[in-house]
């Protein structure tokens, strides 16, 4: 269909999406999420959750940040 509209249009390959588009989208979304959760431990909701966890006899957990210098921090963050 694209060839009918514009025959000179180069159709992107799977490699282009895998090596360029997906990593770029991942980086953009990651930056947005990190900006949103940066102050999560300072919010009243986080304090309320910690108090509720303590009242239920659970250990209150804090957010594990993704740190570039710690090789396992991304895994730890996603695992929790």
PDB file of N, CA and C in Angstrom:
ATOM      1  N   UNK A   1       0.819  -1.186   0.000  1.00  0.00           N
ATOM      2  CA  UNK A   1       0.000   0.000   0.000  1.00  0.00           C
ATOM      3  C   UNK A   1       0.867   1.255   0.000  1.00  0.00           C
ATOM      4  N   UNK A   2       1.951   1.242   0.786  1.00  0.00           N
ATOM      5  CA  UNK A   2       2.842   2.400   0.809  1.00  0.00           C
ATOM      6  C   UNK A   2       3.509   2.574  -0.543  1.00  0.00           C
ATOM      7  N   UNK A   3       3.834   1.466  -1.200  1.00  0.00           N
ATOM      8  CA  UNK A   3       4.460   1.538  -2.517  1.00  0.00           C
ATOM      9  C   UNK A   3       3.538   2.204  -3.527  1.00  0.00           C
ATOM     10  N   UNK A   4       2.235   2.068  -3.358  1.00  0.00           N
ATOM     11  CA  UNK A   4       1.284   2.723  -4.262  1.00  0.00           C
ATOM     12  C   UNK A   4       1.240   4.224  -4.021  1.00  0.00           C
ATOM     13  N   UNK A   5       1.345   4.621  -2.764  1.00  0.00           N
ATOM     14  CA  UNK A   5       1.266   6.046  -2.429  1.00  0.00           C
ATOM     15  C   UNK A   5       2.562   6.756  -2.791  1.00  0.00           C
ATOM     16  N   UNK A   6       3.689   6.208  -2.342  1.00  0.00           N
ATOM     17  CA  UNK A   6       4.987   6.808  -2.618  1.00  0.00           C
ATOM     18  C   UNK A   6       5.988   5.688  -2.868  1.00  0.00           C
ATOM     19  N   UNK A   7       6.252   5.358  -4.116  1.00  0.00           N
ATOM     20  CA  UNK A   7       7.138   4.230  -4.421  1.00  0.00           C
ATOM     21  C   UNK A   7       8.587   4.452  -3.983  1.00  0.00           C
ATOM     22  N   UNK A   8       9.000   5.682  -3.732  1.00  0.00           N
ATOM     23  CA  UNK A   8      10.381   5.959  -3.334  1.00  0.00           C
ATOM     24  C   UNK A   8      10.583   5.898  -1.816  1.00  0.00           C
ATOM     25  N   UNK A   9       9.524   5.650  -1.076  1.00  0.00           N
ATOM     26  CA  UNK A   9       9.623   5.599   0.385  1.00  0.00           C
ATOM     27  C   UNK A   9      10.352   4.325   0.813  1.00  0.00           C
ATOM     28  N   UNK A  10      11.452   4.450   1.569  1.00  0.00           N
ATOM     29  CA  UNK A  10      12.158   3.247   2.043  1.00  0.00           C
ATOM     30  C   UNK A  10      11.444   2.676   3.276  1.00  0.00           C
ATOM     31  N   UNK A  11      11.038   1.443   3.201  1.00  0.00           N
ATOM     32  CA  UNK A  11      10.335   0.801   4.306  1.00  0.00           C
ATOM     33  C   UNK A  11      11.357   0.414   5.376  1.00  0.00           C
ATOM     34  N   UNK A  12      11.137   0.840   6.618  1.00  0.00           N
ATOM     35  CA  UNK A  12      12.091   0.516   7.689  1.00  0.00           C
ATOM     36  C   UNK A  12      12.152  -0.990   7.941  1.00  0.00           C
ATOM     37  N   UNK A  13      13.343  -1.459   8.247  1.00  0.00           N
ATOM     38  CA  UNK A  13      13.525  -2.892   8.488  1.00  0.00           C
ATOM     39  C   UNK A  13      13.304  -3.228   9.962  1.00  0.00           C
ATOM     40  N   UNK A  14      13.239  -4.505  10.255  1.00  0.00           N
ATOM     41  CA  UNK A  14      13.086  -4.970  11.632  1.00  0.00           C
ATOM     42  C   UNK A  14      14.304  -4.560  12.463  1.00  0.00           C
ATOM     43  N   UNK A  15      15.476  -4.571  11.848  1.00  0.00           N
ATOM     44  CA  UNK A  15      16.699  -4.179  12.544  1.00  0.00           C
ATOM     45  C   UNK A  15      16.623  -2.730  13.001  1.00  0.00           C
ATOM     46  N   UNK A  16      16.075  -1.868  12.157  1.00  0.00           N
ATOM     47  CA  UNK A  16      15.931  -0.456  12.517  1.00  0.00           C
ATOM     48  C   UNK A  16      15.087  -0.307  13.777  1.00  0.00           C
ATOM     49  N   UNK A  17      13.972  -1.018  13.829  1.00  0.00           N
ATOM     50  CA  UNK A  17      13.109  -0.929  15.002  1.00  0.00           C
ATOM     51  C   UNK A  17      13.792  -1.514  16.237  1.00  0.00           C
ATOM     52  N   UNK A  18      14.464  -2.655  16.070  1.00  0.00           N
ATOM     53  CA  UNK A  18      15.091  -3.326  17.208  1.00  0.00           C
ATOM     54  C   UNK A  18      16.288  -2.559  17.754  1.00  0.00           C
ATOM     55  N   UNK A  19      17.045  -1.914  16.883  1.00  0.00           N
ATOM     56  CA  UNK A  19      18.267  -1.247  17.317  1.00  0.00           C
ATOM     57  C   UNK A  19      18.108   0.249  17.546  1.00  0.00           C
ATOM     58  N   UNK A  20      17.063   0.856  16.993  1.00  0.00           N
ATOM     59  CA  UNK A  20      16.921   2.302  17.103  1.00  0.00           C
ATOM     60  C   UNK A  20      15.643   2.716  17.812  1.00  0.00           C
ATOM     61  N   UNK A  21      14.515   2.327  17.268  1.00  0.00           N
ATOM     62  CA  UNK A  21      13.235   2.811  17.784  1.00  0.00           C
ATOM     63  C   UNK A  21      12.930   2.299  19.191  1.00  0.00           C
ATOM     64  N   UNK A  22      13.064   1.012  19.420  1.00  0.00           N
ATOM     65  CA  UNK A  22      12.714   0.452  20.727  1.00  0.00           C
ATOM     66  C   UNK A  22      13.642   0.981  21.824  1.00  0.00           C
ATOM     67  N   UNK A  23      14.964   1.019  21.637  1.00  0.00           N
ATOM     68  CA  UNK A  23      15.811   1.606  22.686  1.00  0.00           C
ATOM     69  C   UNK A  23      15.503   3.083  22.945  1.00  0.00           C
ATOM     70  N   UNK A  24      15.187   3.837  21.893  1.00  0.00           N
ATOM     71  CA  UNK A  24      14.837   5.244  22.087  1.00  0.00           C
ATOM     72  C   UNK A  24      13.545   5.388  22.873  1.00  0.00           C
ATOM     73  N   UNK A  25      12.542   4.598  22.526  1.00  0.00           N
ATOM     74  CA  UNK A  25      11.279   4.645  23.259  1.00  0.00           C
ATOM     75  C   UNK A  25      11.482   4.219  24.710  1.00  0.00           C
ATOM     76  N   UNK A  26      12.287   3.197  24.928  1.00  0.00           N
ATOM     77  CA  UNK A  26      12.576   2.743  26.293  1.00  0.00           C
ATOM     78  C   UNK A  26      13.221   3.863  27.101  1.00  0.00           C
ATOM     79  N   UNK A  27      14.195   4.546  26.515  1.00  0.00           N
ATOM     80  CA  UNK A  27      14.880   5.629  27.225  1.00  0.00           C
ATOM     81  C   UNK A  27      13.925   6.761  27.569  1.00  0.00           C
ATOM     82  N   UNK A  28      13.062   7.121  26.630  1.00  0.00           N
ATOM     83  CA  UNK A  28      12.102   8.197  26.882  1.00  0.00           C
ATOM     84  C   UNK A  28      11.144   7.834  28.005  1.00  0.00           C
ATOM     85  N   UNK A  29      10.585   6.639  27.943  1.00  0.00           N
ATOM     86  CA  UNK A  29       9.627   6.212  28.970  1.00  0.00           C
ATOM     87  C   UNK A  29      10.323   6.080  30.319  1.00  0.00           C
ATOM     88  N   UNK A  30      11.538   5.564  30.325  1.00  0.00           N
ATOM     89  CA  UNK A  30      12.290   5.409  31.572  1.00  0.00           C
ATOM     90  C   UNK A  30      12.544   6.759  32.220  1.00  0.00           C
ATOM     91  N   UNK A  31      12.921   7.758  31.431  1.00  0.00           N
ATOM     92  CA  UNK A  31      13.160   9.095  31.974  1.00  0.00           C
ATOM     93  C   UNK A  31      11.882   9.695  32.542  1.00  0.00           C
ATOM     94  N   UNK A  32      10.755   9.495  31.861  1.00  0.00           N
ATOM     95  CA  UNK A  32       9.481  10.013  32.351  1.00  0.00           C
ATOM     96  C   UNK A  32       9.087   9.350  33.665  1.00  0.00           C
ATOM     97  N   UNK A  33       9.240   8.036  33.731  1.00  0.00           N
ATOM     98  CA  UNK A  33       8.880   7.316  34.954  1.00  0.00           C
ATOM     99  C   UNK A  33       9.799   7.717  36.101  1.00  0.00           C
ATOM    100  N   UNK A  34      11.089   7.814  35.845  1.00  0.00           N
ATOM    101  CA  UNK A  34      12.025   8.204  36.892  1.00  0.00           C
ATOM    102  C   UNK A  34      11.733   9.613  37.397  1.00  0.00           C
ATOM    103  N   UNK A  35      11.329  10.511  36.513  1.00  0.00           N
ATOM    104  CA  UNK A  35      10.969  11.865  36.941  1.00  0.00           C
ATOM    105  C   UNK A  35       9.727  11.844  37.824  1.00  0.00           C
ATOM    106  N   UNK A  36       8.780  10.970  37.521  1.00  0.00           N
ATOM    107  CA  UNK A  36       7.545  10.887  38.304  1.00  0.00           C
ATOM    108  C   UNK A  36       7.778  10.269  39.681  1.00  0.00           C
ATOM    109  N   UNK A  37       8.636   9.261  39.769  1.00  0.00           N
ATOM    110  CA  UNK A  37       8.803   8.561  41.043  1.00  0.00           C
ATOM    111  C   UNK A  37       9.995   9.048  41.846  1.00  0.00           C
ATOM    112  N   UNK A  38      10.649  10.077  41.391  1.00  0.00           N
ATOM    113  CA  UNK A  38      11.840  10.573  42.066  1.00  0.00           C
ATOM    114  C   UNK A  38      11.544  10.952  43.518  1.00  0.00           C
ATOM    115  N   UNK A  39      10.413  11.559  43.773  1.00  0.00           N
ATOM    116  CA  UNK A  39      10.075  12.004  45.118  1.00  0.00           C
ATOM    117  C   UNK A  39       9.072  11.086  45.800  1.00  0.00           C
ATOM    118  N   UNK A  40       8.990   9.849  45.388  1.00  0.00           N
ATOM    119  CA  UNK A  40       7.983   8.932  45.922  1.00  0.00           C
ATOM    120  C   UNK A  40       8.161   8.672  47.412  1.00  0.00           C
ATOM    121  N   UNK A  41       9.396   8.614  47.893  1.00  0.00           N
ATOM    122  CA  UNK A  41       9.585   8.317  49.303  1.00  0.00           C
ATOM    123  C   UNK A  41       9.251   9.504  50.195  1.00  0.00           C
ATOM    124  N   UNK A  42       9.076  10.675  49.633  1.00  0.00           N
ATOM    125  CA  UNK A  42       8.776  11.865  50.416  1.00  0.00           C
ATOM    126  C   UNK A  42       7.293  12.209  50.406  1.00  0.00           C
ATOM    127  N   UNK A  43       6.491  11.419  49.762  1.00  0.00           N
ATOM    128  CA  UNK A  43       5.075  11.750  49.646  1.00  0.00           C
ATOM    129  C   UNK A  43       4.298  11.281  50.870  1.00  0.00           C
ATOM    130  N   UNK A  44       3.142  11.874  51.080  1.00  0.00           N
ATOM    131  CA  UNK A  44       2.287  11.464  52.195  1.00  0.00           C
ATOM    132  C   UNK A  44       1.714  10.079  51.949  1.00  0.00           C
ATOM    133  N   UNK A  45       1.497   9.738  50.684  1.00  0.00           N
ATOM    134  CA  UNK A  45       0.990   8.402  50.366  1.00  0.00           C
ATOM    135  C   UNK A  45       2.006   7.339  50.768  1.00  0.00           C
ATOM    136  N   UNK A  46       3.286   7.602  50.524  1.00  0.00           N
ATOM    137  CA  UNK A  46       4.324   6.647  50.907  1.00  0.00           C
ATOM    138  C   UNK A  46       4.396   6.518  52.428  1.00  0.00           C
ATOM    139  N   UNK A  47       4.250   7.626  53.138  1.00  0.00           N
ATOM    140  CA  UNK A  47       4.256   7.579  54.601  1.00  0.00           C
ATOM    141  C   UNK A  47       3.050   6.800  55.117  1.00  0.00           C
ATOM    142  N   UNK A  48       1.906   7.002  54.488  1.00  0.00           N
ATOM    143  CA  UNK A  48       0.695   6.278  54.881  1.00  0.00           C
ATOM    144  C   UNK A  48       0.859   4.776  54.624  1.00  0.00           C
ATOM    145  N   UNK A  49       1.445   4.416  53.487  1.00  0.00           N
ATOM    146  CA  UNK A  49       1.680   3.002  53.183  1.00  0.00           C
ATOM    147  C   UNK A  49       2.649   2.372  54.176  1.00  0.00           C
ATOM    148  N   UNK A  50       3.679   3.112  54.567  1.00  0.00           N
ATOM    149  CA  UNK A  50       4.639   2.591  55.538  1.00  0.00           C
ATOM    150  C   UNK A  50       3.971   2.385  56.894  1.00  0.00           C
ATOM    151  N   UNK A  51       3.128   3.328  57.300  1.00  0.00           N
ATOM    152  CA  UNK A  51       2.422   3.199  58.578  1.00  0.00           C
ATOM    153  C   UNK A  51       1.454   2.019  58.545  1.00  0.00           C
ATOM    154  N   UNK A  52       0.770   1.839  57.429  1.00  0.00           N
ATOM    155  CA  UNK A  52      -0.162   0.723  57.293  1.00  0.00           C
ATOM    156  C   UNK A  52       0.576  -0.612  57.318  1.00  0.00           C
ATOM    157  N   UNK A  53       1.708  -0.682  56.636  1.00  0.00           N
ATOM    158  CA  UNK A  53       2.499  -1.914  56.628  1.00  0.00           C
ATOM    159  C   UNK A  53       2.979  -2.247  58.036  1.00  0.00           C
ATOM    160  N   UNK A  54       3.420  -1.241  58.777  1.00  0.00           N
ATOM    161  CA  UNK A  54       3.863  -1.460  60.152  1.00  0.00           C
ATOM    162  C   UNK A  54       2.706  -1.933  61.023  1.00  0.00           C
ATOM    163  N   UNK A  55       1.537  -1.332  60.841  1.00  0.00           N
ATOM    164  CA  UNK A  55       0.359  -1.722  61.623  1.00  0.00           C
ATOM    165  C   UNK A  55      -0.056  -3.160  61.329  1.00  0.00           C
ATOM    166  N   UNK A  56       0.169  -3.619  60.109  1.00  0.00           N
ATOM    167  CA  UNK A  56      -0.181  -4.987  59.730  1.00  0.00           C
ATOM    168  C   UNK A  56       0.919  -5.991  60.073  1.00  0.00           C
ATOM    169  N   UNK A  57       2.003  -5.500  60.676  1.00  0.00           N
ATOM    170  CA  UNK A  57       3.098  -6.387  61.049  1.00  0.00           C
ATOM    171  C   UNK A  57       4.021  -6.733  59.902  1.00  0.00           C
ATOM    172  N   UNK A  58       3.965  -5.965  58.831  1.00  0.00           N
ATOM    173  CA  UNK A  58       4.831  -6.192  57.672  1.00  0.00           C
ATOM    174  C   UNK A  58       6.005  -5.224  57.720  1.00  0.00           C
ATOM    175  N   UNK A  59       7.080  -5.589  57.077  1.00  0.00           N
ATOM    176  CA  UNK A  59       8.228  -4.699  56.979  1.00  0.00           C
ATOM    177  C   UNK A  59       7.934  -3.655  55.902  1.00  0.00           C
ATOM    178  N   UNK A  60       7.980  -2.364  56.250  1.00  0.00           N
ATOM    179  CA  UNK A  60       7.744  -1.350  55.216  1.00  0.00           C
ATOM    180  C   UNK A  60       8.911  -1.323  54.224  1.00  0.00           C
ATOM    181  N   UNK A  61       8.594  -1.423  52.955  1.00  0.00           N
ATOM    182  CA  UNK A  61       9.617  -1.456  51.911  1.00  0.00           C
ATOM    183  C   UNK A  61       9.744  -0.092  51.264  1.00  0.00           C
ATOM    184  N   UNK A  62      10.944   0.241  50.864  1.00  0.00           N
ATOM    185  CA  UNK A  62      11.186   1.486  50.153  1.00  0.00           C
ATOM    186  C   UNK A  62      11.469   1.164  48.694  1.00  0.00           C
ATOM    187  N   UNK A  63      11.297   2.149  47.859  1.00  0.00           N
ATOM    188  CA  UNK A  63      11.541   1.999  46.436  1.00  0.00           C
ATOM    189  C   UNK A  63      13.026   1.777  46.185  1.00  0.00           C
ATOM    190  N   UNK A  64      13.350   0.804  45.372  1.00  0.00           N
ATOM    191  CA  UNK A  64      14.739   0.560  44.984  1.00  0.00           C
ATOM    192  C   UNK A  64      15.005   1.361  43.717  1.00  0.00           C
ATOM    193  N   UNK A  65      15.962   2.264  43.793  1.00  0.00           N
ATOM    194  CA  UNK A  65      16.282   3.121  42.659  1.00  0.00           C
ATOM    195  C   UNK A  65      17.205   2.399  41.685  1.00  0.00           C
ATOM    196  N   UNK A  66      17.062   2.744  40.423  1.00  0.00           N
ATOM    197  CA  UNK A  66      17.936   2.218  39.381  1.00  0.00           C
ATOM    198  C   UNK A  66      19.176   3.103  39.324  1.00  0.00           C
ATOM    199  N   UNK A  67      20.339   2.539  39.631  1.00  0.00           N
ATOM    200  CA  UNK A  67      21.590   3.286  39.663  1.00  0.00           C
ATOM    201  C   UNK A  67      22.522   2.691  38.616  1.00  0.00           C
ATOM    202  N   UNK A  68      23.074   3.538  37.770  1.00  0.00           N
ATOM    203  CA  UNK A  68      23.930   3.052  36.685  1.00  0.00           C
ATOM    204  C   UNK A  68      25.168   2.314  37.192  1.00  0.00           C
ATOM    205  N   UNK A  69      25.706   2.722  38.332  1.00  0.00           N
ATOM    206  CA  UNK A  69      26.941   2.114  38.821  1.00  0.00           C
ATOM    207  C   UNK A  69      26.712   0.798  39.550  1.00  0.00           C
ATOM    208  N   UNK A  70      25.470   0.480  39.863  1.00  0.00           N
ATOM    209  CA  UNK A  70      25.152  -0.801  40.499  1.00  0.00           C
ATOM    210  C   UNK A  70      24.560  -1.713  39.443  1.00  0.00           C
ATOM    211  N   UNK A  71      25.271  -2.759  39.078  1.00  0.00           N
ATOM    212  CA  UNK A  71      24.877  -3.586  37.939  1.00  0.00           C
ATOM    213  C   UNK A  71      23.567  -4.313  38.171  1.00  0.00           C
ATOM    214  N   UNK A  72      23.176  -4.570  39.396  1.00  0.00           N
ATOM    215  CA  UNK A  72      21.990  -5.374  39.668  1.00  0.00           C
ATOM    216  C   UNK A  72      20.783  -4.527  40.086  1.00  0.00           C
ATOM    217  N   UNK A  73      20.917  -3.216  40.108  1.00  0.00           N
ATOM    218  CA  UNK A  73      19.847  -2.378  40.645  1.00  0.00           C
ATOM    219  C   UNK A  73      18.587  -2.410  39.782  1.00  0.00           C
ATOM    220  N   UNK A  74      18.718  -2.515  38.481  1.00  0.00           N
ATOM    221  CA  UNK A  74      17.536  -2.591  37.620  1.00  0.00           C
ATOM    222  C   UNK A  74      16.763  -3.870  37.900  1.00  0.00           C
ATOM    223  N   UNK A  75      17.463  -4.971  38.041  1.00  0.00           N
ATOM    224  CA  UNK A  75      16.812  -6.241  38.350  1.00  0.00           C
ATOM    225  C   UNK A  75      16.122  -6.172  39.708  1.00  0.00           C
ATOM    226  N   UNK A  76      16.821  -5.624  40.709  1.00  0.00           N
ATOM    227  CA  UNK A  76      16.232  -5.509  42.044  1.00  0.00           C
ATOM    228  C   UNK A  76      15.000  -4.615  42.031  1.00  0.00           C
ATOM    229  N   UNK A  77      15.059  -3.525  41.280  1.00  0.00           N
ATOM    230  CA  UNK A  77      13.937  -2.600  41.202  1.00  0.00           C
ATOM    231  C   UNK A  77      12.725  -3.281  40.575  1.00  0.00           C
ATOM    232  N   UNK A  78      12.928  -4.019  39.498  1.00  0.00           N
ATOM    233  CA  UNK A  78      11.820  -4.668  38.811  1.00  0.00           C
ATOM    234  C   UNK A  78      11.313  -5.888  39.570  1.00  0.00           C
ATOM    235  N   UNK A  79      12.194  -6.569  40.287  1.00  0.00           N
ATOM    236  CA  UNK A  79      11.792  -7.759  41.020  1.00  0.00           C
ATOM    237  C   UNK A  79      10.840  -7.421  42.157  1.00  0.00           C
ATOM    238  N   UNK A  80      11.095  -6.308  42.837  1.00  0.00           N
ATOM    239  CA  UNK A  80      10.243  -5.934  43.966  1.00  0.00           C
ATOM    240  C   UNK A  80       8.941  -5.432  43.426  1.00  0.00           C
TER     241      UNK A  80
END
